[in-house]
Amino acid sequence: MTPTSLCKRIAICRSIQRYNTTSTPTTLALYRTILEKRPLLSHPTATDPATLRSRYSSRFTDNLRSFATTRILRMASDEDYMAFLDKANRDPSEGYTKPQSSSKQEFKATDDGAQIPAAIQEATKDAFYVSDADEPFVPVYLAWDEDGKGLPDEEEFVSLIQHPDPSNAQIEIQDPADWDPQGQYKSILDAVQKVGKGNDVRVYRVSKGGAKAEYWVVTTEGKGANAKLVGAKALAVES
């Protein structure tokens, strides 16, 4: 650096300090950067205070505006990105009522205050259905207006047990002899036949999703509007 260049730089710094008495350390640092990176004015009047102040203040303002704009754009970009992540991670079913899975809901087996016949109570005591998970038999006692039809069909049955999704219920009707070909559950079948007093006995298999299903061994007690659907049921896990 020649003596002349050095003198010019000193003159520029003094002029800037003279006309910017309120400069902060940050402002001075930016001025210093401008002086280091911008070429000196070759103009003979470059050290004129008014010209220097106007010229370098304009450059400083442009740099400061560019810096502020970059910060604002970066912040907006970060906020948009976080909003995008929140939306992507949001549960798509949020705000909608989910139908309850039949595997998690217990079907209705007895009415409130039902008087379970003694034969059913005795037969289901300590009785289990053997599958991948041995589950106990429980009594069934539901009001059923049989209207001379006897036992309900599949649609009527899922309505009686209050299936959470009747239109998609997987249900099949089996003959007791096919359900228990080896007589393993003879005590259950005998108790149901006894309560039904000669009425038909059916086995309803109701899927609970996956490997789970319930077997309902039932008959009718009484006739007409005062009839009852009576029997026993048990959960099976059939993998």
Coordinates of N, CA and C in Angstrom, one line a residue:
M1 N 0.9 -1.2 0.0 CA 0.0 0.0 0.0 C 0.9 1.2 0.0
T2 N 0.6 2.1 -0.9 CA 1.4 3.4 -1.0 C 1.0 4.4 0.0
P3 N 1.9 5.3 0.3 CA 1.5 6.4 1.3 C 0.3 7.1 0.9
T4 N 0.1 7.3 -0.4 CA -1.0 8.1 -0.9 C -2.3 7.3 -0.6
S5 N -2.3 6.0 -0.9 CA -3.5 5.2 -0.6 C -3.8 5.1 0.9
L6 N -2.8 5.0 1.7 CA -3.0 5.0 3.1 C -3.6 6.3 3.6
C7 N -3.2 7.4 3.1 CA -3.7 8.7 3.5 C -5.2 8.8 3.1
K8 N -5.5 8.3 1.9 CA -6.9 8.4 1.4 C -7.8 7.6 2.3
R9 N -7.3 6.4 2.7 CA -8.2 5.5 3.6 C -8.4 6.2 5.0
I10 N -7.3 6.8 5.5 CA -7.4 7.5 6.8 C -8.4 8.7 6.7
A11 N -8.3 9.4 5.5 CA -9.3 10.5 5.3 C -10.7 10.0 5.3
I12 N -10.9 8.9 4.6 CA -12.3 8.3 4.5 C -12.8 8.0 5.8
C13 N -12.0 7.3 6.6 CA -12.5 6.8 8.0 C -12.8 8.1 8.8
R14 N -12.0 9.1 8.8 CA -12.3 10.3 9.6 C -13.5 11.0 9.1
S15 N -13.8 11.0 7.8 CA -15.0 11.7 7.3 C -16.2 10.9 7.7
I16 N -16.1 9.6 7.7 CA -17.3 8.8 8.1 C -17.6 9.0 9.6
Q17 N -16.5 8.9 10.4 CA -16.7 9.1 11.8 C -17.3 10.5 12.1
R18 N -16.9 11.5 11.4 CA -17.3 12.9 11.6 C -18.8 13.0 11.3
Y19 N -19.3 12.4 10.2 CA -20.7 12.6 9.9 C -21.6 11.5 10.3
N20 N -21.1 10.6 11.1 CA -21.9 9.5 11.7 C -21.5 9.3 13.1
T21 N -21.8 10.3 13.9 CA -21.3 10.3 15.3 C -22.1 9.3 16.2
T22 N -23.3 8.9 15.7 CA -24.1 7.9 16.4 C -23.9 6.5 16.0
S23 N -22.8 6.2 15.3 CA -22.6 4.9 14.7 C -22.4 3.9 15.9
T24 N -23.0 2.7 15.7 CA -22.8 1.6 16.7 C -21.7 0.8 16.3
P25 N -21.2 -0.1 17.1 CA -20.1 -1.0 16.7 C -20.4 -1.8 15.5
T26 N -21.7 -2.2 15.3 CA -22.1 -3.0 14.2 C -22.0 -2.2 12.9
T27 N -22.4 -0.9 13.0 CA -22.3 0.0 11.9 C -20.9 0.2 11.5
L28 N -20.0 0.5 12.4 CA -18.6 0.7 12.1 C -18.0 -0.5 11.5
A29 N -18.4 -1.7 12.0 CA -17.9 -3.0 11.4 C -18.3 -3.1 9.9
L30 N -19.5 -2.7 9.6 CA -20.0 -2.8 8.2 C -19.3 -1.8 7.4
Y31 N -19.0 -0.6 7.9 CA -18.3 0.4 7.2 C -16.9 -0.1 6.9
R32 N -16.3 -0.7 7.9 CA -14.9 -1.2 7.7 C -14.9 -2.3 6.6
T33 N -15.9 -3.1 6.6 CA -16.0 -4.1 5.5 C -16.1 -3.5 4.1
I34 N -16.9 -2.4 4.1 CA -17.1 -1.7 2.8 C -15.8 -1.1 2.3
L35 N -15.0 -0.5 3.3 CA -13.7 0.1 2.9 C -12.7 -1.0 2.4
E36 N -12.8 -2.2 3.1 CA -11.8 -3.2 2.7 C -12.1 -3.8 1.4
K37 N -13.5 -4.0 1.1 CA -13.8 -4.7 -0.1 C -14.1 -3.9 -1.3
R38 N -14.5 -2.6 -1.1 CA -14.9 -1.7 -2.2 C -13.6 -1.0 -2.7
P39 N -13.4 -0.8 -4.0 CA -12.2 -0.1 -4.5 C -12.3 1.3 -4.1
L40 N -11.1 1.9 -3.8 CA -11.1 3.4 -3.5 C -11.4 4.2 -4.7
L41 N -12.0 5.4 -4.4 CA -12.3 6.3 -5.5 C -11.1 6.8 -6.1
S42 N -10.9 6.7 -7.4 CA -9.8 7.3 -8.0 C -10.1 8.8 -8.4
H43 N -11.2 9.2 -8.0 CA -11.7 10.5 -8.3 C -10.9 11.5 -7.5
P44 N -10.5 12.6 -8.0 CA -9.7 13.6 -7.2 C -10.4 14.1 -6.0
T45 N -11.8 14.1 -6.1 CA -12.6 14.7 -5.0 C -13.1 13.6 -4.1
A46 N -12.5 12.4 -4.1 CA -13.0 11.3 -3.3 C -13.0 11.5 -1.8
T47 N -12.1 12.4 -1.4 CA -12.0 12.7 0.1 C -12.9 13.9 0.5
D48 N -13.7 14.3 -0.4 CA -14.7 15.4 -0.1 C -15.7 14.8 0.9
P49 N -15.9 15.4 2.1 CA -16.7 14.8 3.1 C -18.2 14.5 2.6
A50 N -18.8 15.5 2.0 CA -20.2 15.3 1.6 C -20.3 14.1 0.6
T51 N -19.3 14.1 -0.4 CA -19.4 13.0 -1.4 C -19.2 11.6 -0.7
L52 N -18.2 11.5 0.2 CA -18.0 10.3 0.9 C -19.2 9.8 1.7
R53 N -19.7 10.8 2.4 CA -20.9 10.4 3.3 C -22.0 9.9 2.5
S54 N -22.3 10.6 1.4 CA -23.4 10.2 0.5 C -23.2 8.8 -0.1
R55 N -21.9 8.7 -0.7 CA -21.6 7.5 -1.4 C -21.5 6.2 -0.5
Y56 N -20.9 6.3 0.6 CA -20.7 5.1 1.5 C -21.9 4.9 2.4
S57 N -22.7 5.9 2.7 CA -23.9 5.7 3.4 C -24.9 4.9 2.5
S58 N -24.9 5.3 1.2 CA -25.8 4.5 0.3 C -25.4 3.1 0.2
R59 N -24.1 2.8 0.1 CA -23.6 1.4 0.1 C -23.9 0.7 1.3
F60 N -23.8 1.4 2.5 CA -24.1 0.7 3.8 C -25.5 0.4 3.9
T61 N -26.4 1.3 3.4 CA -27.8 1.1 3.5 C -28.2 -0.1 2.6
D62 N -27.6 -0.1 1.4 CA -27.9 -1.3 0.5 C -27.6 -2.6 1.1
N63 N -26.3 -2.6 1.7 CA -25.9 -3.9 2.3 C -26.8 -4.3 3.5
L64 N -27.2 -3.3 4.3 CA -28.0 -3.6 5.5 C -29.4 -4.1 5.0
R65 N -29.9 -3.4 4.0 CA -31.3 -3.9 3.5 C -31.2 -5.3 2.9
S66 N -30.1 -5.6 2.2 CA -29.9 -6.9 1.7 C -29.8 -8.0 2.8
F67 N -29.1 -7.6 3.9 CA -28.9 -8.5 5.0 C -30.3 -8.8 5.7
A68 N -31.1 -7.7 5.9 CA -32.4 -7.8 6.5 C -33.3 -8.6 5.7
T69 N -33.3 -8.4 4.4 CA -34.2 -9.2 3.5 C -33.9 -10.6 3.5
T70 N -32.6 -11.0 3.5 CA -32.2 -12.4 3.6 C -32.6 -13.0 4.9
R71 N -32.5 -12.3 6.0 CA -33.0 -12.9 7.3 C -34.5 -13.1 7.3
I72 N -35.3 -12.1 6.7 CA -36.7 -12.3 6.7 C -37.1 -13.5 5.8
L73 N -36.5 -13.6 4.6 CA -36.8 -14.7 3.7 C -36.5 -16.0 4.4
R74 N -35.3 -16.1 5.1 CA -34.9 -17.3 5.7 C -35.9 -17.7 6.8
M75 N -36.3 -16.7 7.6 CA -37.3 -17.0 8.7 C -38.6 -17.5 8.1
A76 N -39.1 -16.8 7.0 CA -40.3 -17.2 6.4 C -40.2 -18.6 5.9
S77 N -39.0 -18.9 5.3 CA -38.8 -20.3 4.7 C -38.8 -21.3 5.8
D78 N -38.2 -21.0 7.0 CA -38.2 -22.0 8.1 C -39.6 -22.2 8.7
E79 N -40.4 -21.1 8.8 CA -41.7 -21.2 9.3 C -42.6 -22.0 8.3
D80 N -42.5 -21.8 7.0 CA -43.2 -22.6 6.1 C -42.9 -24.1 6.1
Y81 N -41.6 -24.3 6.3 CA -41.1 -25.7 6.4 C -41.7 -26.4 7.6
M82 N -41.7 -25.7 8.8 CA -42.2 -26.3 10.0 C -43.7 -26.6 9.8
A83 N -44.4 -25.6 9.2 CA -45.9 -25.8 9.0 C -46.1 -27.0 8.1
F84 N -45.3 -27.2 7.1 CA -45.4 -28.3 6.2 C -45.2 -29.6 7.0
L85 N -44.2 -29.7 7.9 CA -44.0 -30.9 8.6 C -45.1 -31.2 9.6
D86 N -45.7 -30.1 10.2 CA -46.8 -30.3 11.1 C -48.0 -30.9 10.3
K87 N -48.2 -30.4 9.1 CA -49.4 -30.9 8.3 C -49.2 -32.3 7.9
A88 N -47.9 -32.6 7.5 CA -47.6 -34.0 7.0 C -47.7 -35.0 8.2
N89 N -47.4 -34.6 9.4 CA -47.5 -35.5 10.5 C -48.9 -35.6 11.2
R90 N -49.8 -34.8 10.7 CA -51.1 -34.8 11.3 C -51.9 -36.0 10.9
D91 N -52.7 -36.5 11.9 CA -53.5 -37.7 11.6 C -54.5 -37.4 10.6
P92 N -54.5 -38.1 9.4 CA -55.4 -37.8 8.3 C -56.9 -38.0 8.7
S93 N -57.1 -38.8 9.8 CA -58.5 -39.0 10.2 C -58.9 -38.0 11.3
E94 N -58.1 -37.0 11.6 CA -58.4 -36.1 12.6 C -59.7 -35.3 12.2
G95 N -60.6 -35.2 13.2 CA -61.8 -34.5 12.9 C -63.0 -35.4 12.5
Y96 N -62.6 -36.7 12.3 CA -63.6 -37.7 11.9 C -63.8 -38.7 13.0
T97 N -65.0 -39.2 13.2 CA -65.3 -40.2 14.2 C -65.0 -41.6 13.6
K98 N -64.1 -42.2 14.3 CA -63.7 -43.6 13.9 C -64.7 -44.6 14.4
P99 N -65.1 -45.5 13.5 CA -66.0 -46.6 13.9 C -65.2 -47.5 14.9
Q100 N -65.9 -47.9 15.9 CA -65.2 -48.8 16.9 C -65.1 -50.2 16.4
S101 N -63.9 -50.7 16.5 CA -63.6 -52.0 16.0 C -64.3 -53.1 16.8
S102 N -64.9 -54.1 16.1 CA -65.6 -55.2 16.8 C -64.7 -56.0 17.7
S103 N -63.4 -56.0 17.4 CA -62.5 -56.8 18.2 C -62.3 -56.1 19.5
K104 N -62.6 -54.9 19.7 CA -62.4 -54.2 20.9 C -63.7 -54.0 21.7
Q105 N -64.8 -54.2 21.1 CA -66.1 -54.0 21.7 C -66.7 -55.4 22.1
E106 N -67.2 -55.4 23.3 CA -68.0 -56.6 23.8 C -69.4 -56.6 23.2
F107 N -69.8 -57.6 22.6 CA -71.2 -57.7 22.1 C -72.1 -57.9 23.3
K108 N -73.3 -57.4 23.2 CA -74.3 -57.5 24.2 C -74.8 -59.0 24.4
A109 N -74.7 -59.5 25.6 CA -75.0 -60.9 25.8 C -76.2 -61.1 26.7
T110 N -76.5 -60.1 27.6 CA -77.6 -60.2 28.5 C -78.2 -58.8 28.7
D111 N -79.5 -58.8 28.9 CA -80.2 -57.5 29.2 C -80.0 -57.2 30.6
D112 N -80.2 -55.9 30.9 CA -80.1 -55.5 32.3 C -81.2 -56.1 33.2
G113 N -80.8 -56.6 34.3 CA -81.7 -57.3 35.2 C -82.2 -58.6 34.7
A114 N -81.5 -59.2 33.8 CA -81.9 -60.5 33.3 C -81.8 -61.6 34.3
Q115 N -82.8 -62.5 34.3 CA -82.8 -63.6 35.3 C -82.3 -64.9 34.5
I116 N -81.0 -65.1 34.7 CA -80.4 -66.2 33.9 C -81.0 -67.6 34.5
P117 N -81.4 -68.4 33.6 CA -81.9 -69.7 34.0 C -80.8 -70.5 34.8
A118 N -81.2 -71.3 35.8 CA -80.3 -72.0 36.6 C -79.5 -73.0 35.8
A119 N -80.1 -73.6 34.8 CA -79.4 -74.6 34.0 C -78.2 -74.0 33.2
I120 N -78.4 -72.8 32.7 CA -77.3 -72.0 32.0 C -76.3 -71.6 33.0
Q121 N -76.6 -71.1 34.1 CA -75.6 -70.7 35.1 C -74.7 -71.9 35.5
E122 N -75.4 -73.0 35.7 CA -74.6 -74.2 36.1 C -73.7 -74.7 35.0
A123 N -74.2 -74.7 33.8 CA -73.4 -75.2 32.7 C -72.2 -74.3 32.3
T124 N -72.3 -73.0 32.5 CA -71.2 -72.1 32.2 C -70.2 -72.0 33.3
K125 N -70.6 -72.5 34.4 CA -69.6 -72.4 35.6 C -68.4 -73.3 35.3
D126 N -67.2 -72.6 35.3 CA -66.0 -73.3 35.0 C -65.9 -74.1 33.7
A127 N -66.7 -73.6 32.7 CA -66.6 -74.2 31.3 C -65.8 -73.3 30.4
F128 N -65.0 -73.8 29.6 CA -64.1 -73.1 28.7 C -64.2 -73.6 27.3
Y129 N -64.1 -72.7 26.3 CA -63.9 -73.1 25.0 C -62.5 -73.2 24.6
V130 N -62.0 -74.4 24.1 CA -60.6 -74.7 23.9 C -60.2 -74.2 22.5
S131 N -59.3 -73.3 22.4 CA -58.7 -72.8 21.1 C -57.3 -72.4 21.4
D132 N -56.7 -71.5 20.6 CA -55.4 -71.0 20.9 C -55.3 -70.3 22.2
A133 N -56.5 -69.8 22.7 CA -56.6 -69.2 24.0 C -57.9 -69.7 24.6
D134 N -57.8 -70.4 25.7 CA -59.0 -71.0 26.3 C -59.8 -69.8 27.0
E135 N -61.0 -69.6 26.6 CA -61.9 -68.6 27.1 C -63.1 -69.2 27.7
P136 N -63.6 -68.5 28.8 CA -64.8 -69.1 29.5 C -66.1 -68.9 28.7
F137 N -67.0 -69.8 28.9 CA -68.4 -69.6 28.4 C -69.1 -68.6 29.4
V138 N -69.9 -67.8 28.8 CA -70.7 -66.8 29.6 C -72.2 -66.9 29.2
P139 N -73.1 -66.7 30.1 CA -74.6 -66.8 29.7 C -75.0 -65.8 28.7
V140 N -76.1 -66.2 27.9 CA -76.7 -65.3 27.0 C -78.2 -65.3 27.4
Y141 N -78.8 -64.0 27.5 CA -80.2 -63.9 27.8 C -80.7 -62.5 27.3
L142 N -81.3 -62.5 26.1 CA -81.7 -61.3 25.5 C -83.2 -61.4 25.1
A143 N -83.9 -60.2 25.2 CA -85.3 -60.2 24.8 C -85.3 -60.3 23.2
W144 N -86.3 -61.1 22.8 CA -86.3 -61.4 21.3 C -87.8 -61.7 20.9
D145 N -88.3 -60.8 20.1 CA -89.7 -60.9 19.6 C -89.6 -61.8 18.4
E146 N -89.8 -63.1 18.7 CA -89.6 -64.1 17.6 C -90.8 -64.1 16.6
D147 N -91.9 -63.6 17.0 CA -93.0 -63.5 16.1 C -93.3 -64.7 15.2
G148 N -93.1 -65.9 15.9 CA -93.4 -67.2 15.3 C -92.3 -67.7 14.4
K149 N -91.2 -66.9 14.3 CA -90.1 -67.3 13.4 C -89.1 -68.2 14.1
G150 N -89.1 -68.3 15.4 CA -88.1 -69.1 16.1 C -86.9 -68.3 16.3
L151 N -85.8 -68.8 15.8 CA -84.5 -68.1 16.0 C -84.3 -67.0 14.9
P152 N -83.5 -66.0 15.3 CA -83.3 -64.9 14.3 C -82.3 -65.3 13.2
D153 N -82.5 -64.6 12.1 CA -81.5 -64.8 11.0 C -80.2 -64.0 11.3
E154 N -79.3 -64.0 10.3 CA -78.0 -63.3 10.6 C -78.2 -61.8 10.9
E155 N -79.0 -61.1 10.0 CA -79.1 -59.7 10.2 C -79.8 -59.4 11.5
E156 N -80.8 -60.1 11.9 CA -81.5 -59.9 13.2 C -80.6 -60.2 14.4
F157 N -79.7 -61.2 14.2 CA -78.9 -61.6 15.3 C -77.8 -60.5 15.6
V158 N -77.2 -60.0 14.6 CA -76.2 -58.9 14.8 C -76.8 -57.7 15.4
S159 N -78.1 -57.5 15.1 CA -78.8 -56.3 15.7 C -79.1 -56.6 17.2
L160 N -79.4 -57.8 17.5 CA -79.7 -58.2 18.9 C -78.4 -58.0 19.8
I161 N -77.3 -58.4 19.3 CA -76.1 -58.4 20.1 C -75.4 -57.0 20.0
Q162 N -76.0 -56.1 19.2 CA -75.5 -54.7 19.1 C -74.1 -54.7 18.5
H163 N -74.0 -55.3 17.3 CA -72.7 -55.3 16.6 C -72.4 -53.9 16.2
P164 N -71.1 -53.4 16.3 CA -70.8 -52.0 16.0 C -70.9 -51.7 14.5
D165 N -70.9 -52.7 13.6 CA -70.9 -52.5 12.2 C -71.7 -53.6 11.5
P166 N -73.1 -53.5 11.8 CA -73.9 -54.6 11.3 C -73.8 -54.9 9.8
S167 N -73.7 -53.9 9.0 CA -73.7 -54.1 7.5 C -72.5 -54.8 7.1
N168 N -71.4 -54.8 7.8 CA -70.2 -55.5 7.4 C -69.9 -56.7 8.4
A169 N -70.8 -57.1 9.2 CA -70.6 -58.2 10.1 C -70.4 -59.5 9.4
Q170 N -69.4 -60.2 9.9 CA -69.1 -61.6 9.3 C -69.7 -62.6 10.2
I171 N -70.8 -63.2 9.8 CA -71.5 -64.1 10.7 C -72.0 -65.3 9.8
E172 N -72.0 -66.5 10.5 CA -72.5 -67.7 9.8 C -73.2 -68.6 10.9
I173 N -74.1 -69.3 10.4 CA -74.9 -70.2 11.3 C -74.5 -71.6 11.1
Q174 N -74.2 -72.3 12.2 CA -73.8 -73.7 12.1 C -74.7 -74.6 12.9
D175 N -74.7 -75.9 12.5 CA -75.5 -76.9 13.2 C -74.7 -77.3 14.4
P176 N -75.3 -77.5 15.5 CA -74.6 -77.9 16.8 C -73.7 -79.1 16.6
A177 N -74.2 -80.1 15.8 CA -73.5 -81.3 15.6 C -72.2 -81.1 14.8
D178 N -72.2 -80.1 13.9 CA -71.0 -79.7 13.1 C -70.0 -78.9 14.0
W179 N -70.6 -78.1 14.9 CA -69.8 -77.3 15.8 C -69.0 -78.1 16.8
D180 N -69.7 -79.2 17.3 CA -69.1 -80.0 18.4 C -69.2 -81.5 18.0
P181 N -68.5 -81.9 17.0 CA -68.6 -83.3 16.5 C -68.2 -84.3 17.5
Q182 N -67.3 -84.0 18.5 CA -66.8 -84.9 19.4 C -67.5 -84.9 20.8
G183 N -68.5 -84.1 20.9 CA -69.2 -84.0 22.2 C -68.4 -83.3 23.3
Q184 N -67.5 -82.5 22.9 CA -66.6 -81.8 23.9 C -67.4 -80.8 24.8
Y185 N -68.5 -80.3 24.2 CA -69.3 -79.3 24.9 C -70.7 -79.7 25.1
K186 N -70.9 -81.0 25.4 CA -72.2 -81.6 25.6 C -73.0 -81.0 26.7
S187 N -72.3 -80.6 27.8 CA -73.0 -80.0 28.9 C -73.6 -78.7 28.6
I188 N -72.9 -77.9 27.7 CA -73.5 -76.6 27.3 C -74.7 -76.9 26.4
L189 N -74.6 -77.8 25.4 CA -75.7 -78.1 24.5 C -76.9 -78.6 25.3
D190 N -76.6 -79.5 26.2 CA -77.7 -80.1 27.0 C -78.5 -79.0 27.8
A191 N -77.8 -78.1 28.4 CA -78.4 -77.0 29.2 C -79.2 -76.1 28.3
V192 N -78.7 -75.8 27.1 CA -79.5 -74.9 26.2 C -80.7 -75.7 25.7
Q193 N -80.6 -76.9 25.4 CA -81.8 -77.7 24.9 C -82.8 -77.8 26.1
K194 N -82.4 -77.9 27.3 CA -83.3 -78.0 28.4 C -84.1 -76.7 28.6
V195 N -83.4 -75.6 28.5 CA -84.1 -74.3 28.6 C -85.1 -74.0 27.5
G196 N -84.7 -74.5 26.3 CA -85.5 -74.3 25.1 C -86.7 -75.2 25.0
K197 N -86.7 -76.2 25.8 CA -87.9 -77.1 25.9 C -88.3 -77.6 24.5
G198 N -87.3 -78.1 23.7 CA -87.6 -78.7 22.4 C -87.4 -77.7 21.3
N199 N -87.2 -76.5 21.5 CA -87.0 -75.5 20.4 C -85.7 -75.7 19.8
D200 N -85.6 -75.2 18.5 CA -84.3 -75.4 17.8 C -83.2 -74.8 18.5
V201 N -82.0 -75.4 18.3 CA -80.7 -74.8 18.9 C -79.8 -74.6 17.7
R202 N -79.2 -73.4 17.7 CA -78.2 -73.0 16.7 C -76.9 -72.5 17.3
V203 N -75.9 -72.5 16.4 CA -74.6 -71.9 16.8 C -74.3 -70.8 15.8
Y204 N -74.1 -69.6 16.3 CA -73.8 -68.5 15.5 C -72.3 -68.2 15.7
R205 N -71.6 -68.1 14.6 CA -70.2 -67.7 14.6 C -70.0 -66.3 14.2
V206 N -69.6 -65.4 15.0 CA -69.5 -64.0 14.7 C -68.0 -63.6 14.8
S207 N -67.4 -63.2 13.6 CA -66.0 -62.8 13.6 C -65.8 -61.5 14.4
K208 N -64.7 -61.4 15.0 CA -64.3 -60.2 15.7 C -63.0 -59.6 15.1
G209 N -62.7 -60.1 13.9 CA -61.5 -59.6 13.2 C -60.3 -60.4 13.5
G210 N -59.5 -60.6 12.4 CA -58.3 -61.4 12.5 C -58.6 -62.9 12.9
A211 N -58.0 -63.4 13.9 CA -58.2 -64.8 14.3 C -59.2 -65.0 15.3
K212 N -59.9 -63.9 15.7 CA -60.8 -64.0 16.8 C -62.3 -64.1 16.3
A213 N -63.0 -64.9 17.0 CA -64.4 -65.1 16.7 C -65.2 -65.6 17.9
E214 N -66.5 -65.3 18.0 CA -67.3 -65.8 19.1 C -68.3 -66.8 18.6
Y215 N -68.5 -67.8 19.5 CA -69.5 -68.9 19.2 C -70.6 -68.7 20.2
W216 N -71.8 -68.5 19.6 CA -73.0 -68.3 20.4 C -73.9 -69.6 20.2
V217 N -74.1 -70.3 21.3 CA -75.0 -71.5 21.3 C -76.3 -71.1 21.9
V218 N -77.4 -71.0 21.1 CA -78.6 -70.4 21.7 C -79.8 -71.1 21.2
T219 N -80.9 -70.8 21.9 CA -82.2 -71.3 21.6 C -83.2 -70.2 22.0
T220 N -84.5 -70.5 21.8 CA -85.6 -69.5 22.3 C -86.3 -70.1 23.5
E221 N -86.6 -69.2 24.4 CA -87.4 -69.5 25.5 C -88.7 -68.7 25.4
G222 N -89.9 -69.4 25.4 CA -91.1 -68.7 25.2 C -91.5 -68.4 23.8
K223 N -92.6 -67.7 23.6 CA -93.1 -67.4 22.3 C -93.5 -66.0 22.1
G224 N -93.5 -65.5 20.9 CA -94.0 -64.1 20.6 C -93.1 -63.0 21.1
A225 N -93.8 -61.9 21.5 CA -93.1 -60.7 21.9 C -92.4 -60.9 23.3
N226 N -92.8 -61.9 24.0 CA -92.2 -62.2 25.4 C -91.0 -63.2 25.3
A227 N -90.7 -63.6 24.1 CA -89.6 -64.7 24.0 C -88.3 -64.1 24.4
K228 N -87.4 -65.1 24.7 CA -86.0 -64.7 25.0 C -85.0 -65.6 24.2
L229 N -83.9 -65.0 23.9 CA -82.8 -65.7 23.2 C -81.9 -66.1 24.4
V230 N -81.8 -67.5 24.5 CA -81.1 -68.0 25.7 C -80.0 -68.9 25.3
G231 N -78.9 -68.9 26.0 CA -77.8 -69.9 25.8 C -76.5 -69.5 26.4
A232 N -75.4 -69.7 25.7 CA -74.1 -69.4 26.2 C -73.2 -69.0 25.0
K233 N -72.1 -68.3 25.3 CA -71.2 -67.9 24.2 C -69.8 -67.9 24.7
A234 N -68.8 -68.0 23.8 CA -67.4 -68.1 24.2 C -66.5 -67.5 23.1
L235 N -65.4 -66.9 23.4 CA -64.5 -66.4 22.5 C -63.5 -67.5 22.1
A236 N -63.2 -67.5 20.8 CA -62.2 -68.4 20.2 C -61.1 -67.6 19.5
V237 N -59.9 -68.1 19.6 CA -58.7 -67.6 18.9 C -58.2 -68.7 18.0
E238 N -58.5 -68.5 16.6 CA -58.2 -69.6 15.7 C -57.2 -69.1 14.7
S239 N -55.9 -69.3 15.0 CA -54.8 -68.9 14.2 C -54.6 -70.0 13.1

